[in-house]
XYZ file of C-alpha atoms in Angstrom:
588
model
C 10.153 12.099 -0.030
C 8.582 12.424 3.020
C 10.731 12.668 6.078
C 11.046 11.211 9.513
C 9.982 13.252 12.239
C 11.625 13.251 15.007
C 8.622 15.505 16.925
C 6.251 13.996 18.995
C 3.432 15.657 16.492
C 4.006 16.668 13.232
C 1.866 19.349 12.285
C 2.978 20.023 8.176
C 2.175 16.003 8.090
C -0.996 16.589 10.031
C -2.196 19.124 8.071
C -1.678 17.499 4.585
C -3.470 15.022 6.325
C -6.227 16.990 6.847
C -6.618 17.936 3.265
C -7.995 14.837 2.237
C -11.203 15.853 4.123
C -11.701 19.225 2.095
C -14.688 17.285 0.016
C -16.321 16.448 2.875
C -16.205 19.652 4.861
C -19.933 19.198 5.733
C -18.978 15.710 7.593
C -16.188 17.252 8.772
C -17.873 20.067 10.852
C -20.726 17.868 12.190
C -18.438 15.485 13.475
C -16.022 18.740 15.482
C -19.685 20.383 16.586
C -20.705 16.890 18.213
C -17.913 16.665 20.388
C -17.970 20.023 21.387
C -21.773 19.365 22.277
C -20.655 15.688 24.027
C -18.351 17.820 25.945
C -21.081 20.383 27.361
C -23.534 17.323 28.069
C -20.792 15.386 29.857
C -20.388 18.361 31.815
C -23.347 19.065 33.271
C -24.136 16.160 34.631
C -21.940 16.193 37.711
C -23.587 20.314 37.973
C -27.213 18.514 37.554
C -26.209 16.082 40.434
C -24.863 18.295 42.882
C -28.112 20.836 42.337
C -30.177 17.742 42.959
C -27.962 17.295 46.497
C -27.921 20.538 47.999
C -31.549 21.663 46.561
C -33.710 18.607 46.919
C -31.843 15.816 48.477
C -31.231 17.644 51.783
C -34.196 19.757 51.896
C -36.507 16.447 50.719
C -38.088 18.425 47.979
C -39.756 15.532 46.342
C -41.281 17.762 43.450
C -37.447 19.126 42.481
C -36.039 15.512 42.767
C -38.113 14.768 39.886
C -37.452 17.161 38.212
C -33.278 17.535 38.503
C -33.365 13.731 38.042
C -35.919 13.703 34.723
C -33.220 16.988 33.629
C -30.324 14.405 33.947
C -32.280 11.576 31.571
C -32.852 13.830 29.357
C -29.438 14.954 29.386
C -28.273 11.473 29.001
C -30.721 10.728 26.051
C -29.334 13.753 24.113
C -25.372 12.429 24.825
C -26.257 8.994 23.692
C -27.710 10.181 20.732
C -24.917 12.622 20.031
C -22.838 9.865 20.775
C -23.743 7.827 18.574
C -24.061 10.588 15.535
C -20.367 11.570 16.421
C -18.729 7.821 16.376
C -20.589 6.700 12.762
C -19.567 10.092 10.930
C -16.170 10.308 12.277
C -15.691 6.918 11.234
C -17.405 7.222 7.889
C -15.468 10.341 7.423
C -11.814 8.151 7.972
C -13.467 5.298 5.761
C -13.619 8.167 2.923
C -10.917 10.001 3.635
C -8.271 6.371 3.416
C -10.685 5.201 0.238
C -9.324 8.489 -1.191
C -5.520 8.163 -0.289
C -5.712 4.057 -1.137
C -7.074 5.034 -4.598
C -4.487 7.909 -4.992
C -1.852 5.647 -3.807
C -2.252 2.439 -5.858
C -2.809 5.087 -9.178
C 0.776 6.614 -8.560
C 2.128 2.848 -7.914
C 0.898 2.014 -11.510
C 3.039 4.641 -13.089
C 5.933 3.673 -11.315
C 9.356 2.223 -13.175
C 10.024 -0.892 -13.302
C 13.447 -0.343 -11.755
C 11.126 1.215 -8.507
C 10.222 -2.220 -8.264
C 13.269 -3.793 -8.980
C 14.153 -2.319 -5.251
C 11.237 -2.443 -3.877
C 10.061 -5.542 -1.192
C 6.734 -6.294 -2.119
C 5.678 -6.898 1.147
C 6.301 -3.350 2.412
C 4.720 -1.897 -0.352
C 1.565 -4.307 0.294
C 1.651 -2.958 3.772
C 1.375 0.662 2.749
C -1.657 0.098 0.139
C -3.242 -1.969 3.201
C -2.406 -1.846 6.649
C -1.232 1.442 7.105
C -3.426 3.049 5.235
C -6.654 1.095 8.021
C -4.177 2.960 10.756
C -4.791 6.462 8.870
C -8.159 5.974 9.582
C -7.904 6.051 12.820
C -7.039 9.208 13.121
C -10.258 10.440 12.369
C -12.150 7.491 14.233
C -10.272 7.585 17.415
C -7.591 9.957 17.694
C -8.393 13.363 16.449
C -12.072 14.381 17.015
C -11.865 12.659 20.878
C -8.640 14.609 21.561
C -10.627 17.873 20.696
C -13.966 16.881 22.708
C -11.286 15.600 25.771
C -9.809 18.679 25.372
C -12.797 20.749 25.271
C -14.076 18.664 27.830
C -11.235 19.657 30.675
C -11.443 23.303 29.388
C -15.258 23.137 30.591
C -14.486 21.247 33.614
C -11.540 23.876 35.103
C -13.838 26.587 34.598
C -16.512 25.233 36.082
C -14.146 24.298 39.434
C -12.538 27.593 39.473
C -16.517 28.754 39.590
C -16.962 26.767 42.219
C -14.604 26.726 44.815
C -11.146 27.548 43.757
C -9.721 25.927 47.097
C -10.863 23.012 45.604
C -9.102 23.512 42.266
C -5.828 24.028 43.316
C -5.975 21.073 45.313
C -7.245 19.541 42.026
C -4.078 21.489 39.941
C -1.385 20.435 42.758
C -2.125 17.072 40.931
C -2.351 18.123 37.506
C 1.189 19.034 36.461
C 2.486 15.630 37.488
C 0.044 13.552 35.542
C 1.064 16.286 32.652
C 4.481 15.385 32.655
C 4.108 11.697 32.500
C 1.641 12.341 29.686
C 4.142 14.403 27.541
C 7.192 11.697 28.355
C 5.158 9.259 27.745
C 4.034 9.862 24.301
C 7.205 10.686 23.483
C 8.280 7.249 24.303
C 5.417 6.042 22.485
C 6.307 7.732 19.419
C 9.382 5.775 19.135
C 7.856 2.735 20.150
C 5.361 2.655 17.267
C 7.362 3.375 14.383
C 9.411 0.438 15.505
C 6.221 -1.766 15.398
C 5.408 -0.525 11.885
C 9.285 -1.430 10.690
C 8.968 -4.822 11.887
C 5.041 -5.618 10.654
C 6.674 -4.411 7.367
C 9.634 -6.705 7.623
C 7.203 -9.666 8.621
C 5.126 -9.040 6.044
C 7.526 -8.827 3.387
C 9.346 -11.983 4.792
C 6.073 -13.896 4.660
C 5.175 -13.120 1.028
C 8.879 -13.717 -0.215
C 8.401 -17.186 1.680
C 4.338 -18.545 0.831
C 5.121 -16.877 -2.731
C 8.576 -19.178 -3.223
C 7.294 -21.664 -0.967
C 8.469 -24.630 -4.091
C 12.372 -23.316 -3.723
C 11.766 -23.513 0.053
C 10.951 -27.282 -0.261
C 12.828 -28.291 -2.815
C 16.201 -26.986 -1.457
C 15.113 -28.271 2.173
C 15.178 -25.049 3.649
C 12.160 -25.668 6.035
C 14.358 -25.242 8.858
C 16.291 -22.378 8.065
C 13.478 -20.412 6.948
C 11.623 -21.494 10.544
C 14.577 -20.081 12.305
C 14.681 -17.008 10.605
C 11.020 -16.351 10.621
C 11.068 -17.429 14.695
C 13.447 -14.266 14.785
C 11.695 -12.033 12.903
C 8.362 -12.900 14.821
C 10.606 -11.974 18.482
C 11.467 -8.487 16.840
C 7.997 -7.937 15.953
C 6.940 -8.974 19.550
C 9.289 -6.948 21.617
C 8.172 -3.594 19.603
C 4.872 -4.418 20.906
C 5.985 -5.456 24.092
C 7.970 -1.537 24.227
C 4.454 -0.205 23.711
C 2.914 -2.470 26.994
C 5.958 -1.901 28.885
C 5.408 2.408 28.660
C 1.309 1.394 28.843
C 1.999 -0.667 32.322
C 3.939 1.956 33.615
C 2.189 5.187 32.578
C -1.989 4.202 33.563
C -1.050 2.786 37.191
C 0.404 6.747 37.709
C -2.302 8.396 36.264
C -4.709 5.927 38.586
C -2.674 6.771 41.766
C -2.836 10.317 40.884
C -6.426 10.137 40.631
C -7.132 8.389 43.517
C -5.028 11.044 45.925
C -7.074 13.967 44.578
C -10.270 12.256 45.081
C -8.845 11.780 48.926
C -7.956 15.084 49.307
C -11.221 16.565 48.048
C -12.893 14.501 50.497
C -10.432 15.412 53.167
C -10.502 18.966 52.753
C -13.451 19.459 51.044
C -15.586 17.232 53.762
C -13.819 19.325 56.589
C -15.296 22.639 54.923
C -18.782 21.003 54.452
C -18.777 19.855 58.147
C -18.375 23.079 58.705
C -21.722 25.077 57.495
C -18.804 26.696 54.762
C -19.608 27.485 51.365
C -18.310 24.106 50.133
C -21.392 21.571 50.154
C -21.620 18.415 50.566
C -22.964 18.681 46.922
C -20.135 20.505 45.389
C -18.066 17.439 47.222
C -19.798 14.781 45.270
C -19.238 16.805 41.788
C -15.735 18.100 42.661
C -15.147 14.379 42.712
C -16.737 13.661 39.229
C -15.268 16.778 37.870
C -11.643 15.506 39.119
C -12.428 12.107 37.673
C -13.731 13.448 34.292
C -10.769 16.219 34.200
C -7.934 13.093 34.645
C -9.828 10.491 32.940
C -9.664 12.758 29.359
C -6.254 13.141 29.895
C -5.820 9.471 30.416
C -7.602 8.717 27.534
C -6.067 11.407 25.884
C -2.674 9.735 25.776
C -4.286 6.874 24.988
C -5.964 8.607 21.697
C -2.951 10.137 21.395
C -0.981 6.555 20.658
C -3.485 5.999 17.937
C -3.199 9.169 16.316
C 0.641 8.806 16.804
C 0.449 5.271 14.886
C -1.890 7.043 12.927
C 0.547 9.690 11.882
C 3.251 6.884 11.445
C 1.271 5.175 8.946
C 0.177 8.752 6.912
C 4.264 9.316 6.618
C 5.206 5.761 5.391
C 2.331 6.337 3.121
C 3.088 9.711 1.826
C 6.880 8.640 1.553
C 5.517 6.453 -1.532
C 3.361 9.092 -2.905
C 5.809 11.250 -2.954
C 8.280 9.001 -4.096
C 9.467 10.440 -7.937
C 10.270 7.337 -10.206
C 8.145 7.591 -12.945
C 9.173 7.711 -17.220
C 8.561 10.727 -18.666
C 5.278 10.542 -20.381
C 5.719 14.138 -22.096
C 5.631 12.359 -25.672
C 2.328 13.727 -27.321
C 2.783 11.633 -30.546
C -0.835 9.204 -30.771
C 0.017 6.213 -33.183
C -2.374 4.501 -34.914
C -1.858 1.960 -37.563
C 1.726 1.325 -37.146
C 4.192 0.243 -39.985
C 6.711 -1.416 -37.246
C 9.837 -0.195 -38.387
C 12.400 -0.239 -35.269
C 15.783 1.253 -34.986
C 18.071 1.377 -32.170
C 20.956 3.966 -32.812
C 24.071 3.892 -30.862
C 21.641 2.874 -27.617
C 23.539 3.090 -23.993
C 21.702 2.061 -21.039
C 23.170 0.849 -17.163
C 20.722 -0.308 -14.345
C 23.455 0.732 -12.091
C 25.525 4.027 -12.542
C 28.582 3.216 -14.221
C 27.342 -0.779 -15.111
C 26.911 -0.506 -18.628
C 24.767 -3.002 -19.940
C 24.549 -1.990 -23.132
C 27.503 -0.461 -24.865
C 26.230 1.870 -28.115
C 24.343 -0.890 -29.834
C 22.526 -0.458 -33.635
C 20.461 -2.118 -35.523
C 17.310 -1.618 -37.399
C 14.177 -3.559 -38.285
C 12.292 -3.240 -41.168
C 8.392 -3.796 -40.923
C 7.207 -7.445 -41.354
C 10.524 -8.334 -40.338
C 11.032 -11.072 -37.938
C 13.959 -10.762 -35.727
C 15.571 -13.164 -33.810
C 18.666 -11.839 -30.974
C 20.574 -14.388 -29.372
C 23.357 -14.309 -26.958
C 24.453 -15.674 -23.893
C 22.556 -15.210 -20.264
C 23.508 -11.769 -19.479
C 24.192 -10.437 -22.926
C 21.579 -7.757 -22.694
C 18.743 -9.366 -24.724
C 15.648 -8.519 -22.373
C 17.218 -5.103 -21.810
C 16.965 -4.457 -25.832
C 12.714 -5.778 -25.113
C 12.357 -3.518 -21.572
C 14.311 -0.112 -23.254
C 11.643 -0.231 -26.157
C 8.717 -0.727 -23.828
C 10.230 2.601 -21.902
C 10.191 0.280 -18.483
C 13.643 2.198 -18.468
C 15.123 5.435 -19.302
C 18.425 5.142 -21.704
C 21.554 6.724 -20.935
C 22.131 7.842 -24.808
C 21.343 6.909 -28.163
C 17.782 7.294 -29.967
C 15.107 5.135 -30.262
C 12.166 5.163 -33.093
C 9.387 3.114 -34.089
C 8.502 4.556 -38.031
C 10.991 7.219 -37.396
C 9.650 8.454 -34.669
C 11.405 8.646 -31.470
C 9.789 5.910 -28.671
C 10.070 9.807 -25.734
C 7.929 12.070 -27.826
C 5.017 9.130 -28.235
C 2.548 9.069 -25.629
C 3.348 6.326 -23.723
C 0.105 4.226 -23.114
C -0.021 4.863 -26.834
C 3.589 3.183 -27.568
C 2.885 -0.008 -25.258
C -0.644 -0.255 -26.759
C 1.056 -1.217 -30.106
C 3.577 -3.670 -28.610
C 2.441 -6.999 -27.149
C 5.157 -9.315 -25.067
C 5.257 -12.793 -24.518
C 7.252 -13.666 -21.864
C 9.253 -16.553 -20.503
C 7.480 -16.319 -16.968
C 3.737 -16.072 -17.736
C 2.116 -14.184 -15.549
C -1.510 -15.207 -15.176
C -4.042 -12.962 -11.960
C -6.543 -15.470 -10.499
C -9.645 -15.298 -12.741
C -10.557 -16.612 -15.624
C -9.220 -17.802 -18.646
C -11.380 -15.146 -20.955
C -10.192 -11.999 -18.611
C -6.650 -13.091 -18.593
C -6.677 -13.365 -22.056
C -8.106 -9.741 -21.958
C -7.194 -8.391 -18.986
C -10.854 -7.157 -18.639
C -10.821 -4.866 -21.874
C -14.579 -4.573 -22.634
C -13.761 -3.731 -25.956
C -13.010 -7.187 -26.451
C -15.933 -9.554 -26.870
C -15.795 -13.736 -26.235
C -16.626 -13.976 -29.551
C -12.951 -12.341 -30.997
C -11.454 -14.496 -28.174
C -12.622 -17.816 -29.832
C -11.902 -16.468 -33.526
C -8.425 -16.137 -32.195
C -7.845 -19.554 -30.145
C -9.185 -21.350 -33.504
C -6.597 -19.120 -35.968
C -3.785 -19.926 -33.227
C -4.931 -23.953 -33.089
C -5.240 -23.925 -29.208
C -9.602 -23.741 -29.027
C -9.718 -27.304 -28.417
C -7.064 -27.272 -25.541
C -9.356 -24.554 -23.798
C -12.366 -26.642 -24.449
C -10.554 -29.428 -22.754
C -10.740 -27.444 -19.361
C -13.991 -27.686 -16.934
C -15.810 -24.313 -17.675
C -13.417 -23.711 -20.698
C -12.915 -20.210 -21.106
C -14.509 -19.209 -17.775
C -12.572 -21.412 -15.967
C -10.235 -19.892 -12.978
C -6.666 -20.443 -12.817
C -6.090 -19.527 -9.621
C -2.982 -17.073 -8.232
C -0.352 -17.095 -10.730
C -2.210 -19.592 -12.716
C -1.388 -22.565 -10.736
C -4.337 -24.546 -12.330
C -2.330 -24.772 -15.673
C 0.972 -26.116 -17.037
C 3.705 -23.813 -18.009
C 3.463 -24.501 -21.295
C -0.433 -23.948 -20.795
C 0.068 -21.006 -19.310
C 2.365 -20.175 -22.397
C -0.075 -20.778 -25.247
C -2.818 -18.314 -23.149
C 0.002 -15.612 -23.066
C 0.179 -15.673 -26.626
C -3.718 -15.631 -27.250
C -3.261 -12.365 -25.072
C -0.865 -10.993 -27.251
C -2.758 -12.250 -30.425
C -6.228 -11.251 -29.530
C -4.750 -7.251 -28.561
C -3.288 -7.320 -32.425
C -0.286 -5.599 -31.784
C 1.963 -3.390 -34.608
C 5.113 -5.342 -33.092
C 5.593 -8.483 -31.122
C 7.899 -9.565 -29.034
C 8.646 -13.319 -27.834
C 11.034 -13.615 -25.282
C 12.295 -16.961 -24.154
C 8.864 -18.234 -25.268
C 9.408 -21.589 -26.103
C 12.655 -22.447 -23.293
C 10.627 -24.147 -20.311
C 7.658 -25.942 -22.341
C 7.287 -29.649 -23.212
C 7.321 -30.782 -26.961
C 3.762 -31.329 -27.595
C 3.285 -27.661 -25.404
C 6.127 -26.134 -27.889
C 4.664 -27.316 -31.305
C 1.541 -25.696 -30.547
C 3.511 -22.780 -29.672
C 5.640 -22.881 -32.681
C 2.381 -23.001 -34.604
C 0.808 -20.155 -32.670
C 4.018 -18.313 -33.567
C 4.227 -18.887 -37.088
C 0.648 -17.331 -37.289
C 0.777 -14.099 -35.010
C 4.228 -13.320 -36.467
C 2.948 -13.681 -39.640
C 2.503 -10.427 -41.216
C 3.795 -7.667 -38.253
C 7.258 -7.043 -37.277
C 8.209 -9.138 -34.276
C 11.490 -9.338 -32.098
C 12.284 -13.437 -30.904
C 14.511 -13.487 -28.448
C 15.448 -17.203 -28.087
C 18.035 -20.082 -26.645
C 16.975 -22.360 -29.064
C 18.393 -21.661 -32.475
C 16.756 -24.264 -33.903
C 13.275 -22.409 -33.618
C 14.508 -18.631 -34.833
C 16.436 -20.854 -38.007
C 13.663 -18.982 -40.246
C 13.959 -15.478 -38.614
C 14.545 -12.983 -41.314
C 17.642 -10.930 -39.468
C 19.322 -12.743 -36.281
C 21.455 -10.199 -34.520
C 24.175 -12.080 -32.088
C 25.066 -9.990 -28.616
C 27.840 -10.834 -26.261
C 28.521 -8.514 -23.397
C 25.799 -6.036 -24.655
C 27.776 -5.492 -27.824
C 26.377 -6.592 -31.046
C 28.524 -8.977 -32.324
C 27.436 -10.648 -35.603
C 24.142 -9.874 -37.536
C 22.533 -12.006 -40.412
C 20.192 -14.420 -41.283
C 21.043 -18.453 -40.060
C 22.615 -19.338 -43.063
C 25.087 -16.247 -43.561
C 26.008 -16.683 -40.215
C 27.098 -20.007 -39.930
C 29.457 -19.392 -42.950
C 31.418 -16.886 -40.327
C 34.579 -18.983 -39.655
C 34.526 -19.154 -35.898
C 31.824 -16.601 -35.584
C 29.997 -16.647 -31.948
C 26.747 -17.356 -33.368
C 28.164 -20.701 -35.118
C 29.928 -22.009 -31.977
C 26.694 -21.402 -30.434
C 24.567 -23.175 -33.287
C 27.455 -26.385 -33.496
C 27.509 -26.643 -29.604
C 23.670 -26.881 -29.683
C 23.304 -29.172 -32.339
C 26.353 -31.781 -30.856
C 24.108 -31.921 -28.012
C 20.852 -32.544 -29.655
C 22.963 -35.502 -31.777
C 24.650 -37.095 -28.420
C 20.929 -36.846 -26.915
């Protein structure tokens, strides 16, 4: 994990940073050779004017006017075309360089567990695969190529003073320490400042997502207000880290100006004493002396100013490369490929806690035999979806073995494993696009054609049809466009049309209406049909058929057999459950 600095510049940081431009070294060195050129033209302007002063101006050499002055055009034309060349390439270069992290980023977010997002706000993680990552770019577009030209820049500048007249300079370097000093504190201060901005846009956008994305809870529990309230001080913590950032600004630039402004007076004063004088100071070296002071301060000015960006800059790169070096990933070390499984499943004294010491399931065993369907009930809590998310390896057990045709689930390649098992979940989870690539998720390999061969086998073709566009039409975020139990039946032409060794329903049919649930129950009773599949259901009434019903309580397994054997068990759990169920359906 990447730490916290607590330096005003963190150089290991920087230079990881700086890695990320190692395939485009070419850019790279363009960019650093046009500032040190911008630096050299910028330069000798001021020399160009005060040669025109002292060697044409005074004597009235017309000829030479011309000719210092057409000198300084040209040297203009070459720094506004150098100019230009250095701002596109240094920003091109920070446009490549943060496509290259954003893509590295959001590929080792993909392979994270599900438990890493258990914890996670997805707001702050949105703001490190977006926001922060534009910052990084900065770096390269305003922070660290014009620190190296400024720097260059005042390098050039001092030794052309000290050539000069170095009564002048020290005048000029009386000044400089001061303005040196409030630089250093000042960025300092700034350091601090901006991380605390970057905390609180995080916090603001993670509050903001929770709130838009659950905005239905919001309203229907009339928490309008409350949430206002709490957003209103959210909002003030976000403003008064910016406001930290104006408040060292405001204080820091009205020094540096002051400072300025005395050396230009005492140049003048001393300088125009000298020149009055017939000494070796001109009236030309004056004029540039006062140039050179302004372009020597004004680099540090902006220097500091750079500085904040590549500062924010630098911020953003550690936030980032906190996540990418965050380690919460399953080991995919498994080299087994399957191919046409048989779906035999066995769990074998199986312990598992998503929190040390929590055990949520306590040694459990059981085994299903291919073509078997298998219903597990239990109450809320039992560990039912935990049994679903172990043999998916979205979690790591604590002990036991798990196999799918005797093999054990950690030595088979994982994209291998989860290609064979399809889920159907309670909450559907539909991306805004269209039916068809929602139903595919954009797999290529699966043509429009196969998609409406499987709606017809599964009986819900004509409900598609019924939709403007039909399979092409867009569901919006989340699916919003569609009913739940819509949304159900296209979750299980997902899971059909991927023809999965083993499928899993889980809570499939609890939310839906009854015209919604008998097209489910049909769409069941045909993509069950054949493959082993795992129902995890409230309703016993729809897993009455299920081959094997395993009954969990406290993630023990309690009872196990099929409906009939089960409700034999004098006072078993799974009959109090079943009588319970069915009083209520009679009273209703």
């Amino acid at each position: 994990m990447a730490e916290k600095s607590g330096k005003a510049f963190d150089f290991k940081l920087f230079r990881r940073l700086i890695s990320y431009t190692n395939p485009y070294r070419f850019t790279f060195y363009f960019v650093a050779l046009s500032a040190i050129l911008l630096s050299a033209f910028a330069v000798l302007r001021p020399l160009l004017l005060q040669k025109t002063i002292d060697e044409s101006f005074i004597p009235k050499d017309e000829k030479l006017i011309v000719f210092y002055i057409s000198l300084i055009l040209g040297v203009l034309l070459l720094e506004v075309i150098f100019q230009f060349l250095f701002i596109y390439f240094a920003n091109w270069l920070g446009q490549e360089v943060i496509r290259d992290v954003r893509v590295k980023l959001f590929d080792h977010m993909l392979g994270f567990k599900k438990q890493y997002y258990d914890q996670s706000a997805v707001g702050r993680l949105v703001t490190r695969a977006v926001s922060d990552i534009e910052t990084i770019a900065s770096i390269f577009s305003q922070g660290l190529f014009m620190i190296i030209s400024d720097l260059l820049k005042m390098v050039v500048i001092l030794c052309f003073m000290l050539y000069y007249s170095w009564q002048l300079t020290l005048i000029v370097l009386a000044v400089l320490p001061f303005i040196v000093f409030a630089t250093r504190v000042f960025q300092k201060k700034m350091k601090t400042a901006f991380e605390e901005v970057r905390t609180q846009v995080s916090n603001l956008n993670s509050f903001v997502q929770e709130r838009i994305t659950g905005m239905k809870i919001v309203q229907l529990f009339t928490r309008e207000e409350i949430e206002y309230a709490s957003f209103k001080e959210i909002n003030e913590k976000h403003k008064k880290g910016w406001i930290k950032t104006v408040w060292y600004n405001s204080i820091f630039f009205p020094i540096a100006e002051m400072s300025s402004s005395i050396t230009i007076g005492l140049i003048v004063w001393y300088g125009g004493l000298r020149a009055a004088q017939g000494d070796v100071i001109t009236l030309g070296v004056v004029i540039a002396f006062i140039e050179l002071s302004q372009m020597l301060f004004r680099p540090l000015r902006q220097i500091a100013d750079k500085f904040n960006t590549l500062q924010m800059g630098m911020v953003a790169a550690n936030r980032v490369f906190a996540v990418l070096d965050t380690h919460s990933k399953i080991n995919d070390s498994g080299k087994i490929e399957l191919q046409n499984i048989q779906g035999n499943i066995d769990f074998e004294d199986v312990l598992f806690s998503y929190i040390e010491g929590e055990e949520v399931l306590k040694g459990i065993s059981f085994s299903v035999n291919a073509g078997e369907t298998v219903a597990i009930v239990g109450a809320t809590g039992a560990g039912k979806s935990t049994i679903i998310n172990l043999l998916n390896r979205f979690y790591e057990i604590n002990g036991g073995i798990i196999s799918i045709d005797k093999k054990r689930i950690d030595t088979i390649d994982l994209k291998s494993l989860r290609s064979h098992i399809a889920v159907v979940l309670q909450d559907v989870f539909l991306f805004a696009d269209t039916i068809f690539n929602n139903i595919t998720l954009n797999d290529p390999t699966i043509t429009e054609d196969q998609v409406v061969k499987a709606a017809r086998e599964i009986g819900i073709h004509d409900f598609i049809c019924s939709l403007p566009g039909g399979y092409h039409y867009n569901v919006k975020e989340r699916g919003v466009m569609l009913s739940s139990g819509q949304r159900q039946l296209i979750s299980f032409l997902r899971a059909y049309v991927s023809n999965p060794g083993i499928l899993v329903l889980d809570e499939a049919t609890s939310s839906v209406d009854s015209h919604s649930e008998q097209l489910i129950q049909d769409a069941t009773d045909k993509i069950t049909e054949g493959r082993t599949s795992i129902v995890i259901a409230h309703r016993l009434a729809t897993i009455k058929n299920a081959d094997k019903i395993i009954v969990m309580d406290s993630g023990k397994i309690v009872e196990q057999g099929n409906h009939n054997e089960l409700l034999e068990v004098e006072n078993g759990y799974y009959k109090n459950l079943y009588d319970v169920q069915f009083a209520e359906v009679r009273d209703v």
